[in-house]
GROMACS .gro file of C-alpha atoms in nm:
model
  153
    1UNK     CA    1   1.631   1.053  -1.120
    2UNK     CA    2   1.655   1.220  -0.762
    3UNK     CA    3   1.552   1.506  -0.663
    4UNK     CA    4   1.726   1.791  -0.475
    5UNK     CA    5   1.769   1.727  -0.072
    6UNK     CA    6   1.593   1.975   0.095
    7UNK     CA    7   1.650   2.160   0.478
    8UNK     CA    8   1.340   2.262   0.631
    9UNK     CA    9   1.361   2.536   0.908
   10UNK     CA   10   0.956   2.546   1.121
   11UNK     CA   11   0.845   2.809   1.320
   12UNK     CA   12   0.554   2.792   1.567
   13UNK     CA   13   0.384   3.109   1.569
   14UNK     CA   14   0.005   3.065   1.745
   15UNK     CA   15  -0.112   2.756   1.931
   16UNK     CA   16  -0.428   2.625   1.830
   17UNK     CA   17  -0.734   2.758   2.036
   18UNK     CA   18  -1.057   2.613   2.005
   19UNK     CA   19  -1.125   2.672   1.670
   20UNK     CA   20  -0.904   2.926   1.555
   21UNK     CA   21  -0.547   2.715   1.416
   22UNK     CA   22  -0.214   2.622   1.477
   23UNK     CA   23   0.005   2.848   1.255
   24UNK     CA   24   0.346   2.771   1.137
   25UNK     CA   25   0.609   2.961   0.932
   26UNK     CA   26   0.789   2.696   0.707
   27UNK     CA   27   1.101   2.758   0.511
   28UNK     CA   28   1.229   2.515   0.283
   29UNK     CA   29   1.555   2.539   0.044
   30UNK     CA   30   1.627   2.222  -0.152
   31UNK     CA   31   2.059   2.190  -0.249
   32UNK     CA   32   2.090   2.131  -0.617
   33UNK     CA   33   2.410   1.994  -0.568
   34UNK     CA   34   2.277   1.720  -0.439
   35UNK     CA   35   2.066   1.604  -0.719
   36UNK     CA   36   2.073   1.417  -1.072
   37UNK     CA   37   2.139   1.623  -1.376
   38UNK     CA   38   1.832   1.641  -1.493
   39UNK     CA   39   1.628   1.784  -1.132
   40UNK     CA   40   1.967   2.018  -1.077
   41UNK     CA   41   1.911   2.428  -1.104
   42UNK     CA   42   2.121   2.728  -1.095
   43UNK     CA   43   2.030   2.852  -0.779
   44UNK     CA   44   1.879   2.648  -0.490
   45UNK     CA   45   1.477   2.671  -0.541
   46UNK     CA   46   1.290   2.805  -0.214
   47UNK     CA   47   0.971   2.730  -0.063
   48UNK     CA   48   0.788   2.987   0.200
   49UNK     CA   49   0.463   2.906   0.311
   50UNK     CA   50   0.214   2.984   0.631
   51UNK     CA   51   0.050   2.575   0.734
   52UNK     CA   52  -0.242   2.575   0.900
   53UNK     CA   53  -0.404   2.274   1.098
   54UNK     CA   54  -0.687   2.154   1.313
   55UNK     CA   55  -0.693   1.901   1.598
   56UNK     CA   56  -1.085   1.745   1.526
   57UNK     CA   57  -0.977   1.474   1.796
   58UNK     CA   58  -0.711   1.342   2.008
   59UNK     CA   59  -0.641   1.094   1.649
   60UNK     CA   60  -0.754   1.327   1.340
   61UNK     CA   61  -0.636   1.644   1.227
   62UNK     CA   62  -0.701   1.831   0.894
   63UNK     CA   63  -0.393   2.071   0.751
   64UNK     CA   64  -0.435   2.355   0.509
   65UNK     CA   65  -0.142   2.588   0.384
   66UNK     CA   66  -0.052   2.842   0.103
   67UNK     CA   67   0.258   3.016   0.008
   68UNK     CA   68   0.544   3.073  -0.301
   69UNK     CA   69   0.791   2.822  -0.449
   70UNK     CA   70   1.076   2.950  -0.633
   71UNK     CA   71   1.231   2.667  -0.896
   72UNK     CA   72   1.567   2.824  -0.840
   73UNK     CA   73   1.541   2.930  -1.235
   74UNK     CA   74   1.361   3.269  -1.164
   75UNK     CA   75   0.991   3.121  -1.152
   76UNK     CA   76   0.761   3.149  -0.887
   77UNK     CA   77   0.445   2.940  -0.836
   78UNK     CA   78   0.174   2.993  -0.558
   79UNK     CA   79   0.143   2.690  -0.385
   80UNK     CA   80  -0.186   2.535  -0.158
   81UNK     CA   81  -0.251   2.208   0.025
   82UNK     CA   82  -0.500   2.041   0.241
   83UNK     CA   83  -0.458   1.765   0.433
   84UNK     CA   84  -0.615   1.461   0.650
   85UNK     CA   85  -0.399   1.292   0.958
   86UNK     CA   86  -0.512   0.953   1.166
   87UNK     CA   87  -0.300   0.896   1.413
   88UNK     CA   88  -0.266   0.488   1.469
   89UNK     CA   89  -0.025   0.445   1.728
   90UNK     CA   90   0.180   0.685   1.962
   91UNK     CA   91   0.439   0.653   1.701
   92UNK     CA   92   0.255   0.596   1.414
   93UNK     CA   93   0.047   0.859   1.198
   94UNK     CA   94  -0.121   0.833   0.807
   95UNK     CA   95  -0.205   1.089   0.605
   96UNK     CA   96  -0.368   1.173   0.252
   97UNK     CA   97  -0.228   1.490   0.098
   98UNK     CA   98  -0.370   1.764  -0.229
   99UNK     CA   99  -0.129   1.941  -0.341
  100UNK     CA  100  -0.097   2.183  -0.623
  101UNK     CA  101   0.089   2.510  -0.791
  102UNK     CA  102  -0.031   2.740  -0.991
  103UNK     CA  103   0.202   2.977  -1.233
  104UNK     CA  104   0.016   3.230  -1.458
  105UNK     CA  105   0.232   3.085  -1.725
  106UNK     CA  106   0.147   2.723  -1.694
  107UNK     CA  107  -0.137   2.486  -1.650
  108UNK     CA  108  -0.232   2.429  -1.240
  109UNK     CA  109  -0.033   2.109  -1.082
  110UNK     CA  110  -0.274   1.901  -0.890
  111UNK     CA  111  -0.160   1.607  -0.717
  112UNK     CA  112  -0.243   1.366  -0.416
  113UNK     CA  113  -0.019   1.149  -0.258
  114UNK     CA  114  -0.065   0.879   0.085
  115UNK     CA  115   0.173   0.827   0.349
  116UNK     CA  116   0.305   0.752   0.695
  117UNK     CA  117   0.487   0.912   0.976
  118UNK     CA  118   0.695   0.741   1.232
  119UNK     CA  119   0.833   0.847   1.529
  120UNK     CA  120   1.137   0.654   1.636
  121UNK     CA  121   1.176   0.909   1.906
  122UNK     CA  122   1.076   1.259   2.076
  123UNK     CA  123   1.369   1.417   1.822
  124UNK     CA  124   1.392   1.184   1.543
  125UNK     CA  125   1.103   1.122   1.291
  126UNK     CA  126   1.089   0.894   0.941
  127UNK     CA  127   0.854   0.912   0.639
  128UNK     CA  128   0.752   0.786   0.359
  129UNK     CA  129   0.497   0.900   0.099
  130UNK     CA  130   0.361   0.740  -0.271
  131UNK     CA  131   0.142   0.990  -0.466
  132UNK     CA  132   0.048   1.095  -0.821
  133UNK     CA  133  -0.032   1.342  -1.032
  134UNK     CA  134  -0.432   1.436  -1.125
  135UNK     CA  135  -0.541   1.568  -1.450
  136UNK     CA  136  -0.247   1.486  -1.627
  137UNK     CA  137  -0.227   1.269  -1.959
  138UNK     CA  138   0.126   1.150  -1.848
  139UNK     CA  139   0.082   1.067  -1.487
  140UNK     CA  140   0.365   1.162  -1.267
  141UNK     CA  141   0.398   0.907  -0.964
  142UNK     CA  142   0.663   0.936  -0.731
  143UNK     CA  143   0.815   0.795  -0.381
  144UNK     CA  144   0.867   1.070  -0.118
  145UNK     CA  145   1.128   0.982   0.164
  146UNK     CA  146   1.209   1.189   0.439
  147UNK     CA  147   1.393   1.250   0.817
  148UNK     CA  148   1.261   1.502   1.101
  149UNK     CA  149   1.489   1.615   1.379
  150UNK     CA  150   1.362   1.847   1.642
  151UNK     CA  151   1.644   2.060   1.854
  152UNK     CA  152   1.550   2.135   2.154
  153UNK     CA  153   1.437   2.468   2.302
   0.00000   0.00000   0.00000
């Protein structure tokens, strides 16, 4: 079973300052062509979302974000996470993640998943993530994979 690929397009918007956060637009469409039969929708679902975080030191940073997830079958879902980064190495990073939706139609989603971030270069970045689902009587676990370029300015 694999699920959808997904492009990711990030937009800085405000540097952090003191207290007050970084803020990010994120856009996220996942291709349906490019998954099993079973994850595969009509039309490609869509993720918006405004991420927050906090530098609390030169190593440790907490993330926070909201936004709307469309499954690419007409649904929407509000979407929120929180988040806790160590940063090991230069090149290294971990993380813990909560994540959850929320549809008026459905039970709330809660998961939490643990990972790490590597950075192979300035541009190029690798990650991997293992995580579960809460509250659930049929737990959901799952491998996350993913790539990072950034284009220059």
């Amino acid at each position: 079973r694999i699920m959808p690929v997904g492009i990711i397009v990030i937009h800085n918007l405000i540097s952090q300052k003191r207290y007050c956060p970084e803020i990010t637009a994120v856009g996220y469409i996942r291709l349906p062509f490019t998954a099993t039969e079973k994850y595969r929708t009509k039309n490609p679902p869509a993720t918006f979302l405004l991420a927050f975080q906090n530098d609390l030191s030169k190593k440790m940073s907490v993330g926070y974000n909201a936004g709307v997830l469309s499954d690419g079958e007409g649904s929407f879902n509000e979407i929120a996470t929180a988040s806790f980064g160590f940063l090991l190495s230069e090149r290294l990073s971990v993380f813990t993640e909560y994540f959850s939706q929320f549809n008026k139609e459905y039970k709330p989603e809660h998961n939490i998943d643990f990972g790490a971030l590597f950075l192979v270069n300035k541009t190029f970045q690798v990650d991997m993530a293992l995580g579960s689902s809460l509250f659930r009587e049929d737990k959901n676990q799952f491998l996350t994979t993913g790539i990072s370029y950034r284009f220059k300015k």
